Short mmCIF file of C-alpha atoms in Angstrom, two decimals:
data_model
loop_
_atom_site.label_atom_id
_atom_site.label_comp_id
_atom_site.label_asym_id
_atom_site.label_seq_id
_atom_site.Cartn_x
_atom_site.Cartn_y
_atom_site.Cartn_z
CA UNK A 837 13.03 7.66 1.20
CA UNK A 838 14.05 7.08 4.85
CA UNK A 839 11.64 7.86 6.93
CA UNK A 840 13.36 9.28 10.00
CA UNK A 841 15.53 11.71 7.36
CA UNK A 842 12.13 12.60 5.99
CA UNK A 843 10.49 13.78 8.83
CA UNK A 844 13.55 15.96 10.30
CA UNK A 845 13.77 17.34 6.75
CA UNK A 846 9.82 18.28 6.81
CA UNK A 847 10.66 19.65 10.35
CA UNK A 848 13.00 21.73 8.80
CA UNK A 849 11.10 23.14 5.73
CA UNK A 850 7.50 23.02 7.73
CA UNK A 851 6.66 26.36 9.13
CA UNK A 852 5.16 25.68 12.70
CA UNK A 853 1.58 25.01 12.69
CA UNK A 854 2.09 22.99 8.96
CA UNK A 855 0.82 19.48 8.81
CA UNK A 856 3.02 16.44 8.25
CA UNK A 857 0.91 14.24 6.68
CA UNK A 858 2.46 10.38 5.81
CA UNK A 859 0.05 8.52 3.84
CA UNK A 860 -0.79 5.76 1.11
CA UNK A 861 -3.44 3.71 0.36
CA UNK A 862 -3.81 -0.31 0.81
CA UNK A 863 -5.88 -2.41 -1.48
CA UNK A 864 -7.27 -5.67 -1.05
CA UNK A 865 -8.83 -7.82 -3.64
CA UNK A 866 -11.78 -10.37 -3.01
CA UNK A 867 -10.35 -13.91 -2.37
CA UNK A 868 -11.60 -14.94 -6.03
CA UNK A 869 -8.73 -12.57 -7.40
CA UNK A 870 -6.46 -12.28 -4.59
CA UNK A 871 -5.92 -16.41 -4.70
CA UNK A 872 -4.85 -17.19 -8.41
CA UNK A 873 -2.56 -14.14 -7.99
CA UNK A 874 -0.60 -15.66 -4.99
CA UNK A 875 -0.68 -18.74 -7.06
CA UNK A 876 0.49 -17.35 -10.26
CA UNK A 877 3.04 -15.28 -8.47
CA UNK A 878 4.59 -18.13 -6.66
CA UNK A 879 4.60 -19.96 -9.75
CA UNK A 880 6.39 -17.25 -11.85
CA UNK A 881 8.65 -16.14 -9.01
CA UNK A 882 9.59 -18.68 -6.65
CA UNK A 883 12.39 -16.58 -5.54
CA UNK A 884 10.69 -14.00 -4.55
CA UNK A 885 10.86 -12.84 -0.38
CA UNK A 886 7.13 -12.17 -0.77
CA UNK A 887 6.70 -15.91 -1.32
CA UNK A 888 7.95 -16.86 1.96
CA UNK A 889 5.35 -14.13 3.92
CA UNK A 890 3.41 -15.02 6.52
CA UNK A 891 -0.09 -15.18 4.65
CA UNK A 892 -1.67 -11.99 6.76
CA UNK A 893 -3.69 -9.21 5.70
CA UNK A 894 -1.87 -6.70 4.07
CA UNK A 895 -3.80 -4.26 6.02
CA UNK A 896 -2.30 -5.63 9.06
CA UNK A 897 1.44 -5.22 7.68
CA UNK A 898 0.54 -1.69 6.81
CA UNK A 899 -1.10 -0.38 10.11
CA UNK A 900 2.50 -1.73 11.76
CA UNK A 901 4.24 0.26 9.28
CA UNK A 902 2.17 3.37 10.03
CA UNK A 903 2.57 3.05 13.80
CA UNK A 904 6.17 3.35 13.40
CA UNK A 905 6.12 6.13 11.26
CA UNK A 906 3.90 7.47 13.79
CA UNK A 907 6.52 6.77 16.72
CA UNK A 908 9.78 8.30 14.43
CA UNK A 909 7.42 11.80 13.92
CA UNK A 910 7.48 11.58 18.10
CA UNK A 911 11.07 10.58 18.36
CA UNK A 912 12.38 14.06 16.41
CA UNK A 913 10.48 16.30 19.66
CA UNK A 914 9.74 18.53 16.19
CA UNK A 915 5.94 17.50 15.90
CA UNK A 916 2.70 17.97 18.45
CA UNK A 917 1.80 14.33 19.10
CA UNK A 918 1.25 12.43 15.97
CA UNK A 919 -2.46 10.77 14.95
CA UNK A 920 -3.20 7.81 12.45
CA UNK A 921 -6.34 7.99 10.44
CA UNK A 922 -7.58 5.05 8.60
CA UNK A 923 -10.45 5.97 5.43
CA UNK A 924 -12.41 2.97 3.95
CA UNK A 925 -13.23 2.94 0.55
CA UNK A 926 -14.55 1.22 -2.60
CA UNK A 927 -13.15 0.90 -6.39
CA UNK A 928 -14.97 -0.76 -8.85
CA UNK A 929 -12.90 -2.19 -11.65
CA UNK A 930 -13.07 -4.16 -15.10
CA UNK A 931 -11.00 -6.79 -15.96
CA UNK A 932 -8.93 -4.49 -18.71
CA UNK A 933 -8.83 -1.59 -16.07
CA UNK A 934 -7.11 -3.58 -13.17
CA UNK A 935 -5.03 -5.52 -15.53
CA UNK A 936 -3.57 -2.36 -16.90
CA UNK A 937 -2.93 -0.76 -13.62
CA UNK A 938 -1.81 -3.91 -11.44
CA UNK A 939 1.82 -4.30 -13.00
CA UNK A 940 2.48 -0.96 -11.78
CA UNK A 941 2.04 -2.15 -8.01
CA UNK A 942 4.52 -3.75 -5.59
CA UNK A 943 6.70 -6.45 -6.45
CA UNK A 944 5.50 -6.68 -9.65
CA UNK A 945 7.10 -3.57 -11.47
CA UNK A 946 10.41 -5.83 -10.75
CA UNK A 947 9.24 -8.77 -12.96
CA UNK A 948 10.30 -10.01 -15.93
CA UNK A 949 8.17 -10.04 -18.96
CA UNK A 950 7.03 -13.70 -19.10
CA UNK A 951 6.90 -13.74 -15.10
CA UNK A 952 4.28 -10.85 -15.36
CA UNK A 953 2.17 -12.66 -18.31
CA UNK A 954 1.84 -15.46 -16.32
CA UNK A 955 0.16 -13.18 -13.24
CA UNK A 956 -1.96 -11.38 -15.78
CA UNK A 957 -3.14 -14.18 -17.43
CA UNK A 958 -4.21 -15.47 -14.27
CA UNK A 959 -5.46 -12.72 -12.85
CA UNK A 960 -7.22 -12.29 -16.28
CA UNK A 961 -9.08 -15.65 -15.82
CA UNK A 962 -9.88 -15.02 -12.42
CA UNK A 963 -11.81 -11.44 -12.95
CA UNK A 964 -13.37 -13.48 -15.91
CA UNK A 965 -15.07 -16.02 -13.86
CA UNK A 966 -16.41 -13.11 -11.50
CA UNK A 967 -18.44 -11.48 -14.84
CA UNK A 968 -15.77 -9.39 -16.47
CA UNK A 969 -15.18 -7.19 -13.07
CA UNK A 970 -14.73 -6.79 -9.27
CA UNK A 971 -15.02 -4.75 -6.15
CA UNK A 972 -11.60 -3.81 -4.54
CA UNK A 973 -11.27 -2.84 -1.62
CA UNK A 974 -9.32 0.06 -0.55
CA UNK A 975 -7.72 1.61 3.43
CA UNK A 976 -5.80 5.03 3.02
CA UNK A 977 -3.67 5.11 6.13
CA UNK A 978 -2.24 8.07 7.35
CA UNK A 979 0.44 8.94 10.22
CA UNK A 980 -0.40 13.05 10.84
CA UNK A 981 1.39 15.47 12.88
CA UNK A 982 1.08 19.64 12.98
CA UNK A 983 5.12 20.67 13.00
CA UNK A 984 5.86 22.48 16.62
CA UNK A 985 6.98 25.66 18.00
CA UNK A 986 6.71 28.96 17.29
CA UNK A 987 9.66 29.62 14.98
#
């Protein structure tokens, strides 16, 4: 969805005083799983734009993203000044559970077949050599604002 036609729409169908609330969460695996993906993905699609990131925190690229959303809810004059919240959390997962639910993230759901057996089996051998499962770490970022006016 566009972003700036979002918001004006939720401007429109907000009654004043409702809450715009913009939000998703961020994960970010331990190094010991986050490495042999990169590697695996590279491998299985060299092609890919993501290959030629920057190698930052996806945190970082996230909390940019936010701030702009932030700045396009001040831009429509519709919404009292918009906050960001940021919530810290914790998932624990197997190697079956994370395996099942990581081709349904990102880039991935855009993969071939064999591309995506070559991340999983990686990522597979990775969460192996941790013991069978893994702390991920989680960020839900939000970009808040309470709709305006008094009609």
């Amino acid at each position: 969805m566009d972003p700036v036609a979002g918001i004006v729409k939720a401007a429109r169908v907000l009654r004043p005083g409702g809450r715009l609330a913009i939000f998703g969460h961020v994960y970010e695996p331990p190094a010991e799983v986050a490495e042999p993906f990169a590697a695996a993905y590279r491998r299985a699609a060299p092609d890919s734009p993501l290959n030629g990131q920057p190698a930052r925190r996806p945190i970082d690229l996230y909390q940019a993203a936010y701030a702009k959303f932030a700045d396009k809810i001040r831009e429509t004059e519709r919404f009292d000044d918009p906050e960001q919240w940021r919530f810290d959390w914790e998932q624990s997962y197997t190697r079956d559970q994370w395996l099942d639910l990581l081709p349904t993230t990102g880039g991935l759901t855009q993969l071939r077949p064999d591309q995506l057996a070559e991340i999983l089996h990686a990522v597979g051998s990775a969460i192996d050599s941790l013991g069978g499962r893994f702390t991920m770490n989680y960020t839900t970022l939000a970009a808040t604002a309470i709709r305006a006016g008094t009609s």
